[in-house]
Amino acid sequence: MNKSLAKIYKPNVVKFALNSWPPFWGAGIKILSISDDFREVKMRLKLRWWNKNANRTQYGGSIFSLTDPVYSLMLMGILGEEYYVWDKEASINFIKPGQSDLYADFCVSQDQLQEILNQTSNGDKCFPEFITYVKDKNGAVVSEVQRKLYVRKKPKYREESEEQLA
């Protein structure tokens, strides 16, 4: 994230931008809430005629898309402009068909955040992993999504940290 983006990177701005973003809007994905500290996000995938598969249930690609940029965007908001944050890899386990609107809650705990900060404090890379359970309207798990991220301080902030230690 660059400095200009960091100045406007606020939960309400991110929520509005992503809810207006064609890939989310078209897939029926909506951010319901983002906490002020970017630590919690709640989302919904609406079941629409155009995102159903041949079996008339939620299209798997839409379920996967529901989780796509969320943890990266959360960590960008939490860590700010000093860090690179990218998705590195992901996998999905489809457990049962999604026959209704689907919901996903995302959370970055204090322990997870502290581990990331500890691992990256000297400029090292960190690959935190997160698991999200996508649930139907009754709370039954429809899929489990694993995401691994890449997090590292940007070079100029690594240099500053090294200079401060000298």
XYZ file of C-alpha atoms in Angstrom:
166
model
C 0.000 0.000 0.000
C 1.401 3.403 -0.887
C 1.198 6.524 1.308
C -1.671 8.073 -0.652
C -3.801 4.968 -0.285
C -2.858 4.622 3.392
C -4.374 8.034 4.115
C -7.822 7.002 2.874
C -7.647 3.305 3.796
C -10.451 3.314 6.355
C -13.019 0.569 7.023
C -15.981 2.522 5.641
C -14.063 3.451 2.470
C -12.892 -0.140 1.913
C -16.426 -1.452 2.504
C -17.948 0.996 0.024
C -15.251 0.374 -2.595
C -15.480 -3.412 -2.438
C -19.276 -3.465 -2.363
C -19.141 -1.390 -5.568
C -16.371 -3.492 -7.140
C -17.777 -5.400 -10.165
C -16.303 -8.838 -9.286
C -17.926 -8.716 -5.828
C -21.146 -7.076 -6.923
C -21.588 -9.417 -9.869
C -20.914 -12.506 -7.777
C -23.445 -11.422 -5.156
C -20.774 -10.783 -2.521
C -21.365 -8.046 0.029
C -19.352 -6.842 2.982
C -21.801 -6.503 5.843
C -19.359 -4.971 8.330
C -15.719 -4.129 8.964
C -14.602 -3.300 12.505
C -12.895 0.042 13.084
C -9.561 -1.714 13.691
C -9.863 -4.028 10.621
C -9.749 -7.056 12.947
C -13.216 -8.403 12.060
C -15.114 -8.601 8.781
C -18.522 -10.146 8.097
C -19.608 -10.988 4.543
C -22.514 -12.513 2.642
C -22.792 -14.320 -0.669
C -26.297 -13.916 -1.987
C -27.778 -16.834 -3.914
C -28.898 -15.424 -7.260
C -29.940 -17.079 -10.490
C -26.693 -16.061 -12.174
C -24.373 -17.500 -9.513
C -25.988 -20.931 -9.309
C -24.281 -23.970 -10.758
C -25.907 -26.751 -12.825
C -27.289 -28.255 -9.599
C -29.016 -24.975 -8.706
C -26.733 -24.374 -5.698
C -24.011 -21.808 -5.030
C -21.291 -21.799 -7.682
C -17.990 -22.920 -6.131
C -16.049 -20.099 -7.739
C -18.280 -17.552 -6.018
C -17.793 -19.297 -2.673
C -14.029 -19.166 -3.158
C -14.218 -15.520 -4.282
C -16.078 -14.652 -1.089
C -12.842 -15.238 0.823
C -10.353 -14.033 -1.771
C -8.870 -10.682 -0.788
C -10.274 -10.390 2.719
C -7.371 -11.339 4.999
C -4.896 -9.429 2.810
C -7.048 -6.311 2.981
C -7.522 -6.708 6.728
C -3.777 -6.974 7.346
C -3.115 -4.024 5.042
C -5.452 -1.973 7.227
C -3.900 -3.248 10.445
C -0.216 -3.068 9.460
C -0.363 0.018 7.241
C 2.012 1.231 4.585
C 5.164 -0.297 6.093
C 4.291 -3.820 4.940
C 3.741 -5.830 1.807
C 0.734 -8.110 2.202
C -0.204 -10.551 -0.545
C -2.100 -13.779 -0.906
C 0.368 -16.631 -1.384
C -1.814 -19.741 -1.680
C -5.284 -20.986 -0.912
C -7.384 -24.111 -0.920
C -11.036 -24.893 -0.458
C -12.812 -27.936 0.882
C -16.417 -28.110 -0.289
C -18.350 -29.835 2.478
C -21.957 -29.559 1.320
C -23.926 -27.658 -1.328
C -24.789 -24.041 -0.627
C -28.545 -23.884 -1.060
C -29.104 -20.441 0.490
C -27.257 -17.180 1.031
C -23.848 -17.938 2.548
C -21.950 -16.111 5.273
C -18.320 -15.821 6.319
C -16.744 -14.191 9.348
C -13.078 -13.219 9.300
C -11.033 -12.431 12.386
C -7.402 -11.585 13.088
C -6.691 -12.361 16.752
C -4.214 -10.514 18.923
C -2.066 -13.663 19.066
C -1.997 -13.952 15.258
C -1.120 -10.277 14.896
C 1.617 -10.498 17.527
C 3.115 -13.539 15.797
C 3.193 -11.647 12.473
C 4.834 -8.629 14.108
C 7.392 -10.818 15.878
C 8.328 -12.726 12.726
C 8.641 -9.597 10.570
C 10.327 -7.261 13.060
C 13.802 -7.933 11.600
C 12.659 -7.820 7.984
C 11.947 -11.528 7.690
C 9.050 -12.918 5.665
C 6.022 -14.331 7.420
C 3.436 -16.721 6.003
C 0.424 -16.583 8.324
C -2.402 -19.022 7.670
C -6.086 -18.426 8.217
C -9.079 -20.738 7.999
C -12.546 -19.463 7.182
C -15.733 -21.471 7.521
C -18.408 -20.468 5.018
C -21.835 -21.181 6.480
C -25.394 -21.278 5.206
C -28.336 -19.334 6.671
C -28.786 -22.022 9.350
C -25.143 -21.902 10.434
C -24.160 -25.220 8.815
C -20.632 -25.264 7.357
C -20.701 -25.385 3.552
C -16.969 -25.018 2.925
C -13.664 -24.571 4.671
C -11.176 -22.202 3.040
C -7.498 -22.080 3.950
C -5.479 -19.020 2.994
C -1.755 -18.446 3.370
C -0.446 -14.894 3.072
C 2.946 -13.329 2.465
C 3.783 -10.508 4.884
C 7.049 -8.569 5.005
C 8.228 -5.103 5.906
C 9.065 -2.999 2.881
C 12.824 -2.503 2.320
C 12.949 1.129 3.439
C 11.338 0.210 6.763
C 13.666 -2.764 7.187
C 16.617 -0.421 6.713
C 15.249 2.036 9.281
C 14.848 -0.798 11.797
C 18.453 -1.923 11.217
C 19.751 1.647 11.556
C 17.879 2.121 14.834
C 19.578 -0.989 16.265
C 23.090 0.315 15.465
